[in-house]
Amino acid sequence: MANGPVRHTKQKDAVMAQLRGCDDFISAQELHRKLVDSGLRIGLATVYRQLNSLVDSGAADTVRMDGQQLFRLCGDDAHHHHHLVCRKCGKTIEIDPPSESWLRKVADGHGFTVESHTLEVFGLCPDCQENR
């Protein structure tokens, strides 16, 4: 988590507004294109900086898919969660995390300790399964 007050800038507000319109994960490049298409003059490096700031503050989630980092705003309740992500269309569903006891059992079984965890489940949503 970032320390100190969160600064709101025109760029951060524009990134947040554009992300609010995205239910699924989006790349920084795609978000940048949408911002430019809307008439905003903003650099790709600024988009990355704003997105990473949102991730650091806990306001956004990030996953890696197909070698690309993707971003998404967290839900309003911002509780600890993970995601089901369709690898074809990007549809994303928030899911509750596995139990801490399950995580520790798996780690212990392999001689590991748990310091932190991320869990994203990638597959095909029902619509993409039908359209194979």
Short mmCIF file of C-alpha atoms in Angstrom, two decimals:
data_model
loop_
_atom_site.label_atom_id
_atom_site.label_comp_id
_atom_site.label_asym_id
_atom_site.label_seq_id
_atom_site.Cartn_x
_atom_site.Cartn_y
_atom_site.Cartn_z
CA MET A 1 0.00 0.00 0.00
CA ALA A 2 1.17 3.49 -0.79
CA ASN A 3 1.68 5.90 2.07
CA GLY A 4 0.51 9.48 2.22
CA PRO A 5 -2.36 11.28 0.53
CA VAL A 6 -3.53 10.21 -2.91
CA ARG A 7 -3.08 13.00 -5.46
CA HIS A 8 -5.85 13.47 -7.97
CA THR A 9 -4.68 14.80 -11.30
CA LYS A 10 -6.44 15.28 -14.61
CA GLN A 11 -4.64 12.23 -15.95
CA LYS A 12 -5.50 10.04 -12.95
CA ASP A 13 -9.15 11.13 -13.14
CA ALA A 14 -9.24 10.32 -16.87
CA VAL A 15 -7.65 6.89 -16.33
CA MET A 16 -10.11 6.13 -13.52
CA ALA A 17 -13.09 7.27 -15.60
CA GLN A 18 -12.02 5.10 -18.55
CA LEU A 19 -11.40 2.09 -16.27
CA ARG A 20 -14.86 2.48 -14.71
CA GLY A 21 -16.27 1.77 -18.16
CA CYS A 22 -14.36 -1.53 -18.42
CA ASP A 23 -15.79 -4.59 -16.67
CA ASP A 24 -12.90 -6.79 -17.77
CA PHE A 25 -9.12 -6.50 -17.60
CA ILE A 26 -7.54 -4.14 -20.15
CA SER A 27 -3.97 -3.52 -21.27
CA ALA A 28 -2.28 -0.18 -20.70
CA GLN A 29 -1.89 0.16 -24.48
CA GLU A 30 -5.62 -0.39 -25.11
CA LEU A 31 -6.52 2.02 -22.30
CA HIS A 32 -4.09 4.58 -23.75
CA ARG A 33 -5.73 4.22 -27.19
CA LYS A 34 -9.20 4.76 -25.68
CA LEU A 35 -8.00 7.86 -23.82
CA VAL A 36 -6.39 9.32 -26.96
CA ASP A 37 -9.49 8.46 -29.03
CA SER A 38 -11.57 10.40 -26.48
CA GLY A 39 -9.45 13.49 -27.18
CA LEU A 40 -7.11 13.41 -24.19
CA ARG A 41 -3.43 14.12 -24.77
CA ILE A 42 -1.67 11.66 -22.49
CA GLY A 43 1.52 9.65 -22.86
CA LEU A 44 1.66 5.88 -22.57
CA ALA A 45 4.25 6.21 -19.78
CA THR A 46 1.78 8.38 -17.85
CA VAL A 47 -0.94 5.75 -18.30
CA TYR A 48 1.42 3.07 -16.95
CA ARG A 49 2.41 5.31 -14.02
CA GLN A 50 -1.23 6.00 -13.13
CA LEU A 51 -2.20 2.33 -13.44
CA ASN A 52 0.69 1.18 -11.27
CA SER A 53 -0.21 3.84 -8.70
CA LEU A 54 -3.78 2.48 -8.62
CA VAL A 55 -2.47 -1.08 -8.16
CA ASP A 56 -0.10 0.04 -5.37
CA SER A 57 -2.97 1.77 -3.55
CA GLY A 58 -5.22 -1.30 -3.87
CA ALA A 59 -7.71 0.49 -6.13
CA ALA A 60 -6.92 -1.70 -9.15
CA ASP A 61 -6.08 -5.34 -9.82
CA THR A 62 -3.54 -6.62 -12.29
CA VAL A 63 -3.02 -9.99 -14.00
CA ARG A 64 -0.66 -11.31 -16.65
CA MET A 65 -2.26 -12.97 -19.66
CA ASP A 66 -0.60 -13.92 -22.94
CA GLY A 67 2.61 -12.20 -21.83
CA GLN A 68 0.83 -8.91 -21.20
CA GLN A 69 0.00 -7.10 -17.97
CA LEU A 70 -3.71 -6.22 -17.73
CA PHE A 71 -5.50 -3.89 -15.31
CA ARG A 72 -8.97 -3.57 -13.82
CA LEU A 73 -10.54 -1.41 -11.12
CA CYS A 74 -11.43 -3.29 -7.94
CA GLY A 75 -15.09 -3.53 -7.00
CA ASP A 76 -16.58 -0.94 -4.66
CA ASP A 77 -16.29 -3.24 -1.64
CA ALA A 78 -12.56 -3.89 -2.40
CA HIS A 79 -12.44 -7.04 -0.25
CA HIS A 80 -9.71 -9.60 -0.87
CA HIS A 81 -10.64 -11.53 -4.00
CA HIS A 82 -9.33 -13.34 -7.03
CA HIS A 83 -10.60 -13.74 -10.58
CA LEU A 84 -11.91 -16.15 -13.18
CA VAL A 85 -10.68 -14.76 -16.52
CA CYS A 86 -11.73 -15.98 -19.96
CA ARG A 87 -8.53 -16.28 -21.98
CA LYS A 88 -10.43 -15.69 -25.24
CA CYS A 89 -12.79 -12.75 -24.62
CA GLY A 90 -11.40 -11.40 -21.31
CA LYS A 91 -14.68 -11.73 -19.37
CA THR A 92 -13.79 -11.47 -15.69
CA ILE A 93 -15.62 -12.66 -12.58
CA GLU A 94 -14.46 -11.86 -9.05
CA ILE A 95 -14.25 -14.94 -6.82
CA ASP A 96 -13.59 -15.42 -3.13
CA PRO A 97 -10.09 -16.60 -2.24
CA PRO A 98 -9.35 -20.18 -1.23
CA SER A 99 -9.17 -20.77 2.51
CA GLU A 100 -5.98 -19.84 4.30
CA SER A 101 -5.81 -23.39 5.68
CA TRP A 102 -5.84 -24.84 2.14
CA LEU A 103 -3.07 -22.47 1.06
CA ARG A 104 -0.92 -23.32 4.08
CA LYS A 105 -1.54 -27.08 3.61
CA VAL A 106 -0.41 -26.90 -0.03
CA ALA A 107 2.64 -24.79 0.86
CA ASP A 108 3.55 -27.02 3.83
CA GLY A 109 3.24 -30.10 1.63
CA HIS A 110 5.99 -28.70 -0.57
CA GLY A 111 8.11 -27.30 2.26
CA PHE A 112 7.14 -23.67 1.60
CA THR A 113 5.90 -20.88 3.84
CA VAL A 114 3.20 -18.47 2.68
CA GLU A 115 4.21 -14.80 2.61
CA SER A 116 1.65 -13.65 0.06
CA HIS A 117 -0.50 -15.18 -2.64
CA THR A 118 -2.23 -14.40 -5.89
CA LEU A 119 -4.65 -16.69 -7.64
CA GLU A 120 -6.17 -16.10 -11.03
CA VAL A 121 -8.01 -18.86 -12.87
CA PHE A 122 -7.83 -18.71 -16.68
CA GLY A 123 -10.11 -20.69 -18.96
CA LEU A 124 -13.07 -20.21 -21.28
CA CYS A 125 -16.36 -18.59 -20.30
CA PRO A 126 -19.62 -20.35 -21.28
CA ASP A 127 -20.08 -18.16 -24.41
CA CYS A 128 -16.55 -18.84 -25.69
CA GLN A 129 -16.96 -22.58 -24.98
CA GLU A 130 -20.04 -22.62 -27.22
CA ASN A 131 -18.25 -20.75 -30.02
CA ARG A 132 -15.21 -23.03 -30.23
#
